[in-house]
Coordinates of C-alpha atoms and ligand atoms in Angstrom, one line a residue:
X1 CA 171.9 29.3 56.3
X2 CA 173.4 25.8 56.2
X3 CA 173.4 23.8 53.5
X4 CA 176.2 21.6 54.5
X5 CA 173.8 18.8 53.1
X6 CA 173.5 19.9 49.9
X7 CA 176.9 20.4 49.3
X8 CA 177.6 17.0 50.1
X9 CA 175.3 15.2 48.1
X10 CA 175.9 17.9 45.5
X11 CA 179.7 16.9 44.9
X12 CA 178.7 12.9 44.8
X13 CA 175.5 13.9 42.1
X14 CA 178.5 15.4 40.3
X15 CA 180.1 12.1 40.1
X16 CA 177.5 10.2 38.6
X17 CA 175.4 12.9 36.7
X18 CA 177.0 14.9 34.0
X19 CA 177.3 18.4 36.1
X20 CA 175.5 16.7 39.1
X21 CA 172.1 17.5 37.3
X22 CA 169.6 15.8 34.9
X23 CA 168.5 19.3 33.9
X24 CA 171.1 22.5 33.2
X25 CA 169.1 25.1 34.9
X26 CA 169.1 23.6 38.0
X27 CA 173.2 23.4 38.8
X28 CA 172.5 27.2 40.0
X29 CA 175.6 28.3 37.4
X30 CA 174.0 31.4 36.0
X31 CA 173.7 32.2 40.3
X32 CA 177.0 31.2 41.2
X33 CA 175.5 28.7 44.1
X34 CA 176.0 24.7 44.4
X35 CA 172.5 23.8 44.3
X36 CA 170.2 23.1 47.0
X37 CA 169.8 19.0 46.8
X38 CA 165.4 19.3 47.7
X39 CA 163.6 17.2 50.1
X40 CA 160.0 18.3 50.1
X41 CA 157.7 19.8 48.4
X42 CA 154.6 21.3 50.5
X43 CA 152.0 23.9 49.5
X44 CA 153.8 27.4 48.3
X45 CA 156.9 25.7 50.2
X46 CA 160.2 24.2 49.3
X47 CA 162.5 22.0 52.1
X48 CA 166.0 21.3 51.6
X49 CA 168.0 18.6 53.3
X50 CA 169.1 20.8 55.6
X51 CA 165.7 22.0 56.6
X52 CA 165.6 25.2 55.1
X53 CA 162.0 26.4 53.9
X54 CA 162.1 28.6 51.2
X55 CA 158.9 30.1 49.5
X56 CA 158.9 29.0 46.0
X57 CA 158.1 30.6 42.5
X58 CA 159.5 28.4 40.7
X59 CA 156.9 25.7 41.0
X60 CA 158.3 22.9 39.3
X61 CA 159.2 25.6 36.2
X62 CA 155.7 25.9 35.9
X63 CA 153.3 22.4 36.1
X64 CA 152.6 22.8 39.6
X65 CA 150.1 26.0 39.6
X66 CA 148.2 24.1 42.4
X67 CA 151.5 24.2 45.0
X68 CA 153.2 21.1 46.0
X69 CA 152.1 18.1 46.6
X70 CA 148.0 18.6 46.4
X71 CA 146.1 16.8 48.8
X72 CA 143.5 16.4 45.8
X73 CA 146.4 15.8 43.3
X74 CA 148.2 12.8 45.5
X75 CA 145.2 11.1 46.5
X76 CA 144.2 10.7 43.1
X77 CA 147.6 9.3 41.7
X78 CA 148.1 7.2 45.1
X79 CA 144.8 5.7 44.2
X80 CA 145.4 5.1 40.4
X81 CA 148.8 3.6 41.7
X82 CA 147.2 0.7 43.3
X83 CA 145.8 0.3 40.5
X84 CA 148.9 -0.4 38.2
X85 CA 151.6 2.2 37.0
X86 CA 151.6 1.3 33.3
X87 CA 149.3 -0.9 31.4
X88 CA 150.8 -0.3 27.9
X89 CA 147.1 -0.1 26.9
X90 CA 144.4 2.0 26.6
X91 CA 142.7 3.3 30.1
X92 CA 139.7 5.2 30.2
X93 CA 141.6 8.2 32.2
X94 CA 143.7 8.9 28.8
X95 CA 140.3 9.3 27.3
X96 CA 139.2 11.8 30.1
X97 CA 142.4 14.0 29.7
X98 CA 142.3 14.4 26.2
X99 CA 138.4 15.3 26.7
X100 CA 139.1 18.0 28.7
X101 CA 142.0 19.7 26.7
X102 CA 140.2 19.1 23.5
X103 CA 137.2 20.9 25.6
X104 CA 139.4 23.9 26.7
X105 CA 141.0 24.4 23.8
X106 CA 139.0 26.2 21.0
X107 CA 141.6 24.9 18.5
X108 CA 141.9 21.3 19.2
X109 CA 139.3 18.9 18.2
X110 CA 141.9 16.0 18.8
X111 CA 145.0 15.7 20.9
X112 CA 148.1 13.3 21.1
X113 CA 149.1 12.5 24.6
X114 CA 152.7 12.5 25.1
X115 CA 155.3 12.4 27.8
X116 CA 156.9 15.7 27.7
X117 CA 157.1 19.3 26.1
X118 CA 160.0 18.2 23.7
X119 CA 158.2 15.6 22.6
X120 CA 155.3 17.7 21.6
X121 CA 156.9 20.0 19.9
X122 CA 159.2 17.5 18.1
X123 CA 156.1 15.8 17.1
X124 CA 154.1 19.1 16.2
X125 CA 156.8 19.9 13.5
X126 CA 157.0 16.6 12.3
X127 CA 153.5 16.2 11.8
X128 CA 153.4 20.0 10.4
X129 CA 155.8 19.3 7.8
X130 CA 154.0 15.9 6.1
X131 CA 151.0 17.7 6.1
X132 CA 152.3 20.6 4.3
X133 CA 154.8 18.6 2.6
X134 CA 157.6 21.2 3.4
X135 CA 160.8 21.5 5.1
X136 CA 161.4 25.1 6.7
X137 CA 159.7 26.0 10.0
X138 CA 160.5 29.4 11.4
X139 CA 160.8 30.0 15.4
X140 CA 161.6 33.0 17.1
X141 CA 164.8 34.4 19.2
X142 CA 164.7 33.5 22.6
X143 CA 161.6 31.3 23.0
X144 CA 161.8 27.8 23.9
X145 CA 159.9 24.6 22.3
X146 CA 162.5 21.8 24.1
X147 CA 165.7 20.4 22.9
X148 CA 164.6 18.4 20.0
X149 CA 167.5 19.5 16.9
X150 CA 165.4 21.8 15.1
X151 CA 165.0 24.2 18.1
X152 CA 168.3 24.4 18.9
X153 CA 169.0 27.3 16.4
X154 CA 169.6 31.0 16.6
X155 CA 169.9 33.7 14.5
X156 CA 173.1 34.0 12.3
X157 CA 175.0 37.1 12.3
X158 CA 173.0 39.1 10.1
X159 CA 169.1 38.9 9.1
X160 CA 168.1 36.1 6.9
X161 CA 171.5 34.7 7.3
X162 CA 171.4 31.3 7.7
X163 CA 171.2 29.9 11.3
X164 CA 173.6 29.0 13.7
X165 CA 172.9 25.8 16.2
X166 CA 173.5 26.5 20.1
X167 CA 174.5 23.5 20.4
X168 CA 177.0 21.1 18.6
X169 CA 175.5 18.0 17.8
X170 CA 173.0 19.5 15.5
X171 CA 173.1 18.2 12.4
X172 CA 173.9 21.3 9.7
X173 CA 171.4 20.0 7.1
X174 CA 168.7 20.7 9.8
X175 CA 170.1 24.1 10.8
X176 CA 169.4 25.1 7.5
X177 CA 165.9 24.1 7.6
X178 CA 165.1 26.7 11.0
X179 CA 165.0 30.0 10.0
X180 CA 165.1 32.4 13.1
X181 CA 163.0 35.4 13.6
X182 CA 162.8 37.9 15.8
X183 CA 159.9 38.0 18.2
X184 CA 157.3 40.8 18.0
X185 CA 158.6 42.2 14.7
X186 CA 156.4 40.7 12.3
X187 CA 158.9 42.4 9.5
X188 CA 161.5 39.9 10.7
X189 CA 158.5 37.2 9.6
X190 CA 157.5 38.9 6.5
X191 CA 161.3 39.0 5.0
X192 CA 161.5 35.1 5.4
X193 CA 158.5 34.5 3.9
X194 CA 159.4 36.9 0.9
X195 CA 162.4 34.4 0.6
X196 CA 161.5 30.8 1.3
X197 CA 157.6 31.2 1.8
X198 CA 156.9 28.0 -0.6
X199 CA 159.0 26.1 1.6
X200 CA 157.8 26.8 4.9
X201 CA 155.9 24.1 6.7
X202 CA 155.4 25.7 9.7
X203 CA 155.5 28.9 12.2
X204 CA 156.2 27.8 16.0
X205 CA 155.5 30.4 18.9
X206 CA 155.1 30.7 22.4
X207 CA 152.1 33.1 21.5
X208 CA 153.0 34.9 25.6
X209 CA 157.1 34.4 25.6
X210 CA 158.1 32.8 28.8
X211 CA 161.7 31.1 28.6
X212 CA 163.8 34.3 27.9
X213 CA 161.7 36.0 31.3
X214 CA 158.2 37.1 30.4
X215 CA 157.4 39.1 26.7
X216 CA 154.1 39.5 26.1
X217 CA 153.2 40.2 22.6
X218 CA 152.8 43.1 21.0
X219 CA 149.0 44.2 20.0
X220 CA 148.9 43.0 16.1
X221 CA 151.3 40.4 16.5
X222 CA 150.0 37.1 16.9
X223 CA 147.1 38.4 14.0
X224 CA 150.2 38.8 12.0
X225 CA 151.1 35.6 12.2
X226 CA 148.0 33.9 11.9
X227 CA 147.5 36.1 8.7
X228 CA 151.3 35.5 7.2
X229 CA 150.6 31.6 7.5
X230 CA 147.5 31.0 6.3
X231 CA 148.6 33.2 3.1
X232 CA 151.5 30.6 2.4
X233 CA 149.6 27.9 3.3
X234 CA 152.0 27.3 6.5
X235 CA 151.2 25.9 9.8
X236 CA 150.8 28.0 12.7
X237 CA 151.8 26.4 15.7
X238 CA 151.1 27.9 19.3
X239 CA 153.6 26.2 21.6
X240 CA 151.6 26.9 24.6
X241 CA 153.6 24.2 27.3
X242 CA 153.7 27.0 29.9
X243 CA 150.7 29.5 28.8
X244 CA 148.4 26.6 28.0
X245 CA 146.2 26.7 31.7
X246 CA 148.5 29.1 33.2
X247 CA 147.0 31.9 31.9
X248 CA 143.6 31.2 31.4
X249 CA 141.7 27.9 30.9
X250 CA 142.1 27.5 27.4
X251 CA 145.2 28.8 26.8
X252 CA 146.2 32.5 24.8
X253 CA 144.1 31.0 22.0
X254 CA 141.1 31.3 24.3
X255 CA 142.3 34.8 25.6
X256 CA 143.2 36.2 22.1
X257 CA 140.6 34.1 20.1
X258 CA 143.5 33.5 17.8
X259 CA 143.4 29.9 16.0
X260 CA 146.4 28.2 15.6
X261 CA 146.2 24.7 13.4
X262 CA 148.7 23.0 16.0
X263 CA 148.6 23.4 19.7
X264 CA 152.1 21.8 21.8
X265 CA 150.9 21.3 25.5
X266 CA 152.8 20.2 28.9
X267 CA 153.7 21.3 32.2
X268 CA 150.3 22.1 34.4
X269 CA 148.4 19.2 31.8
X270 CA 150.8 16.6 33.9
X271 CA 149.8 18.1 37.5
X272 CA 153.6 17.3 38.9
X273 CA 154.1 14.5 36.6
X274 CA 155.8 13.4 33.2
X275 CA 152.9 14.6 30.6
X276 CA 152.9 16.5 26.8
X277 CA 150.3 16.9 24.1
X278 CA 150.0 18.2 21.1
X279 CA 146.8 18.9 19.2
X280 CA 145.0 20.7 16.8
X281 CA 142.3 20.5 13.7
X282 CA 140.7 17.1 12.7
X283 CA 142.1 17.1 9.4
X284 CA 145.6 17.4 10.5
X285 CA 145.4 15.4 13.6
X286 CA 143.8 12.6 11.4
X287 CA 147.3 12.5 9.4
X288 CA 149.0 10.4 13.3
X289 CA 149.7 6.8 13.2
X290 CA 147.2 4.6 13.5
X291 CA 145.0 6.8 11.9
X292 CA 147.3 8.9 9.6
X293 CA 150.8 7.9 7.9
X294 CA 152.8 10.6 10.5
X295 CA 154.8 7.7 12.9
X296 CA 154.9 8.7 16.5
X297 CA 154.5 6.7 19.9
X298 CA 155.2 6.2 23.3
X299 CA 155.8 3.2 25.9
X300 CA 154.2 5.1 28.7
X301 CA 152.4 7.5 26.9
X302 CA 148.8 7.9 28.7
X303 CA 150.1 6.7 31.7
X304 CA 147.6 6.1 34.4
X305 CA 149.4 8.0 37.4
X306 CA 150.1 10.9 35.0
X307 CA 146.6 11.6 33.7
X308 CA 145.2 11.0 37.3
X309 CA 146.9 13.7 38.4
X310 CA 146.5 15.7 35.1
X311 CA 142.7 15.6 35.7
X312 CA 142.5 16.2 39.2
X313 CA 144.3 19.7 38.2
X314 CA 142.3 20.8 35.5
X315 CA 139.2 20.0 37.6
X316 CA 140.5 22.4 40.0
X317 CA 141.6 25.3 37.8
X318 CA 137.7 25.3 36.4
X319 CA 136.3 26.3 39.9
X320 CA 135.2 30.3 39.0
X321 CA 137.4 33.2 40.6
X322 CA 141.0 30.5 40.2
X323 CA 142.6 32.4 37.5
X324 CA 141.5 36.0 39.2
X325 CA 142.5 35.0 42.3
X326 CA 146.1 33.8 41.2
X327 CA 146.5 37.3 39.1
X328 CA 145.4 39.3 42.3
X329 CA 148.1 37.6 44.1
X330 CA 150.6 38.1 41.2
X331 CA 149.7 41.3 41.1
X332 CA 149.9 42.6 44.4
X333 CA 153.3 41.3 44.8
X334 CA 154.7 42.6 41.6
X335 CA 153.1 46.0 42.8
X336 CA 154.4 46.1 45.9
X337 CA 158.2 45.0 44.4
X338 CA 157.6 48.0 41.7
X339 CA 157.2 50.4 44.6
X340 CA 160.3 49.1 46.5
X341 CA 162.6 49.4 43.0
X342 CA 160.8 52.7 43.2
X343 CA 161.8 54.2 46.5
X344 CA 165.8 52.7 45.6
X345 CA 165.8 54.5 43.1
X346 CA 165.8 51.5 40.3
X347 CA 164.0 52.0 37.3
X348 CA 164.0 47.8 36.6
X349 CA 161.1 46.8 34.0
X350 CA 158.4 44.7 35.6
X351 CA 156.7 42.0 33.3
X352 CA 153.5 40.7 34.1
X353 CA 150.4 38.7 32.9
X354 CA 148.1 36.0 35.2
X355 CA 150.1 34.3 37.9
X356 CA 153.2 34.8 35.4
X357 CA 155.7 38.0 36.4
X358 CA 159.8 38.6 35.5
X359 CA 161.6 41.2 37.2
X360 CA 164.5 42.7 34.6
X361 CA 167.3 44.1 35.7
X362 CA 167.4 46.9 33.0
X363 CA 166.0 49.8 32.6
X364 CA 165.0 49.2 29.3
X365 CA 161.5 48.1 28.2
X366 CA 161.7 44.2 27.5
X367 CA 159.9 43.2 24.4
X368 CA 162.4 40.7 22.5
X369 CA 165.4 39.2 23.3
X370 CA 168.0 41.8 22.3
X371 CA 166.2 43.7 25.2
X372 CA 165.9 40.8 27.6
X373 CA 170.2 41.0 27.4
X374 CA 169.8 44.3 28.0
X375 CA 169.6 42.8 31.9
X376 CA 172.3 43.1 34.3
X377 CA 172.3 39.5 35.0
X378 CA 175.3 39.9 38.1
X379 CA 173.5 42.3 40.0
X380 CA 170.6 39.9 39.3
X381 CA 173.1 36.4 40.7
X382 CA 173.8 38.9 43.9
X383 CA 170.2 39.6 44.3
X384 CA 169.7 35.9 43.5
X385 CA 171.6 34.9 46.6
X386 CA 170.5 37.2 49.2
X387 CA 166.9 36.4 48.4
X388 CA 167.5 33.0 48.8
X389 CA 169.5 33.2 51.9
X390 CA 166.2 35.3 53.3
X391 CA 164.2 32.2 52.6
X392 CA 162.5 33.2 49.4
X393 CA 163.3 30.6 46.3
X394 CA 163.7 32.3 42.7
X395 CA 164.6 30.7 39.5
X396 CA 168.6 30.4 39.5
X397 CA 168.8 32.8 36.2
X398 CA 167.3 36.0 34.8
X399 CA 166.3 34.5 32.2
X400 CA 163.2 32.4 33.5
X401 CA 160.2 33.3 34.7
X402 CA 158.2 33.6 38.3
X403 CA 155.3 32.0 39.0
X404 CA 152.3 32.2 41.6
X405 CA 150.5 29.0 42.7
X406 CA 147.4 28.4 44.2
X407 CA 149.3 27.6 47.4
X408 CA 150.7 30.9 48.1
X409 CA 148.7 32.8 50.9
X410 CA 148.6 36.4 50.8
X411 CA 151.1 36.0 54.1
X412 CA 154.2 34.6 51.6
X413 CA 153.5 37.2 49.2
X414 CA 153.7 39.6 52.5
X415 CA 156.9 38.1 53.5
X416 CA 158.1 38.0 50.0
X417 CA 157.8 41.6 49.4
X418 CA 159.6 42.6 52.7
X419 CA 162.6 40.5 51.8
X420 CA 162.8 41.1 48.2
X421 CA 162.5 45.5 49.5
X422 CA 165.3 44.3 52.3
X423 CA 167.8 43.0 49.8
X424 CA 167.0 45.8 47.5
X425 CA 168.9 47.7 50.5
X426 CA 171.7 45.3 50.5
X427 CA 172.6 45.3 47.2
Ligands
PLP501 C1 159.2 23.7 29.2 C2 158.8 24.0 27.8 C3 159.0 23.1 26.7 C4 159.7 21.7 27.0 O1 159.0 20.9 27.8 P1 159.8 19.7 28.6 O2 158.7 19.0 29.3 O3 160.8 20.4 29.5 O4 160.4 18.9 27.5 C5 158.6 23.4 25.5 N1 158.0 24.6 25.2 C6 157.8 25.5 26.2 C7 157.2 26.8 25.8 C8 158.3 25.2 27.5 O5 158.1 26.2 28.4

């Protein structure tokens, strides 16, 4: 394969951009690759500059559950385009979007358009926090809410030590206001309730795990959660930026009928383009400026291109069979890739809900992140490589999930699972 192009451009990105990237997942390091510099986008299809077509699961890291570029989806932003790209006003398409979430969500009656999944969640814990009138939130090992200070925490070295950021910069008086829990051990939760409960404004949790590969949770979990919080009078907030339309319409709190009292939203809600949201219960959704005293704005929040194509999606994703179709797709591939770690004799877990899947390179069964680094994460990079070489386009790290668009025909997932059983004998 050449990718002459890309290496090129590559070494001047790395001139001007810190590591040649506006984004660290995509420099390929975790792979061991100079990334591929991207052309086009087209249906289950990704184009370098060099021409190479590779068939893609990474979809954008997750908005794009309708493939690239959308006949539907384009035509509607090229349209609200010649209309104006920012008014700095209201537009009625804001008030369309936030319809439909508030709509598809059992646990929203009002939403906050934003601009992306950090800004949700930054906003969410903010808001939580006035309205309880505490300090302390508690998130869980290995999931992701964005890269606003207060997520970048992990566990110390010990339980109910205090945490430690993963990243300098973080201010230490906001460390200690994360405490970090382990996710699917609702004993981890109880014990920091037991000590700071009073303080606690808020839970946050990607209620179906999907940054540290995929961890579904555990039967009684989520209940747990919901049950711990409204005890202490905390918060619970479902950060559902990838699981919000991914894996049903409505989200896991339409699939588990599990309220939270704050909902963070992105990804597929922006159909390609720059859009967050965070909603929730009238009473504490009334506490945001104007409305409320909790400050929090945006210059192109709303924006008319974004929610264009953010309703064009969701229109689509409500026509009946999409979700069953996607799964069947899903499913049938993951299948197939079971049978071929099968027949090499590798006994690799095999994640799975929806249009979501992770393949681990262990042996073990993946249900937190102490078992996600269980993975063998070079064998992974080598299989990484060969796969893309054969023209089939993973995410760069074993720690991120796959995803299957509307876009891929039962001929890519056909292809896909010759090449993944092909480097399988490589490797
Ligand atoms: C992607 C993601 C975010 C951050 O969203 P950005 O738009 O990248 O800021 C937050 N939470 C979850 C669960 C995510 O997957």
């Amino acid at each position: 394969m050449d990718t002459s192009k890309s290496e090129q451009l590559f070494k001047k990105a790395q001139q001007y951009m810190p590591g040649g990237v506006n984004s660290p997942v995509r420099a390929f390091k975790s792979v061991g690759l100079t990334p591929l510099i991207i052309k086009k986008g087209q249906g289950s299809k990704l184009y370098d500059v060099n021409d190479n077509e590779f068939i893609d699961y990474v979809c954008s890291w997750g908005p794009l559950i309708l493939g690239h570029s959308h006949p539907e989806v384009i035509d509607a932003v090229c349209t609200a385009a010649r209309e104006g790209t920012s008014y700095g006003a209201c537009c009625e398409k804001e008030i369309e979007l936030a319809q439909l979430i508030c709509e598809a969500f059992p646990a929203m009656d009002k939403v906050r358009l934003v601009n992306s999944g950090t800004e949700a969640a930054m906003s969410a814990v903010r808001l939580a926090r006035a309205y309880t009138g505490r300090d302390k939130i508690i998130k869980f090992e290995g999931c992701y809410h964005g890269h606003a200070d207060s997520f970048l925490i992990k566990a110390g070295s010990g339980m109910l030590t205090a945490g430690v950021p993963t990243s300098p910069g973080v201010p230490k008086a906001l460390v200690e206001q994360t405490l970090v829990c382990k996710f699917n051990d609702l004993d981890s939760v109880k014990k920091a309730f037991m000590q700071s409960g009073p303080n606690i404004a808020a839970v946050i949790v990607e209620p179906i795990a999907a940054n540290m590969g995929l961890i579904t949770p555990r039967p009684g979990f989520l209940e747990g959660l919901r049950e711990i919080t409204r005890l202490y009078g905390s918060l619970l907030i479902f950060d559902e930026v990838i699981t919000g339309f991914r894996v049903c319409y409505g989200g896991v709190q339409t699939l588990t009928q599990i309220e939270p009292d704050l909902t963070t939203l992105g990804k597929i809600i922006g159909g390609g383009l720059p859009v967050g949201a965070y909603g929730g219960k009238r009473e504490i959704m009334d506490r945001v400026a104007p409305e409320g005293d909790v400050y929090q704005a945006g210059t192109l929040s709303g924006n008319p291109l974004a929610m264009a194509a953010g309703i064009t999606s969701l229109k689509k994703l409500r026509e009946p069979e999409f979700y069953e179709r996607l799964k069947g797709m899903a499913y049938h591939l993951t299948d197939r890739m079971q049978s071929s770690f099968k027949a090499h004799n590798l006994n690799y877990s095999i994640n799975r809900t929806g249009s979501l899947f992770s393949l681990f390179f262990t042996e073990q069964e993946v249900f937190d992140y102490e078992s996600v680094l269980s993975c063998d994460t070079q064998k992974y990079a080598l299989f990484y490589r060969e796969l893309l070489q054969a023209g089939v386009y993973f995410p760069p790290s074993q720690f991120e999930v796959c995803f299957v668009s509307e876009a891929h025909s039962l001929n890519d997932i056909e292809k896909t699972a010759e090449e993944v059983d092909k480097v399988l004998d490589k490797i």
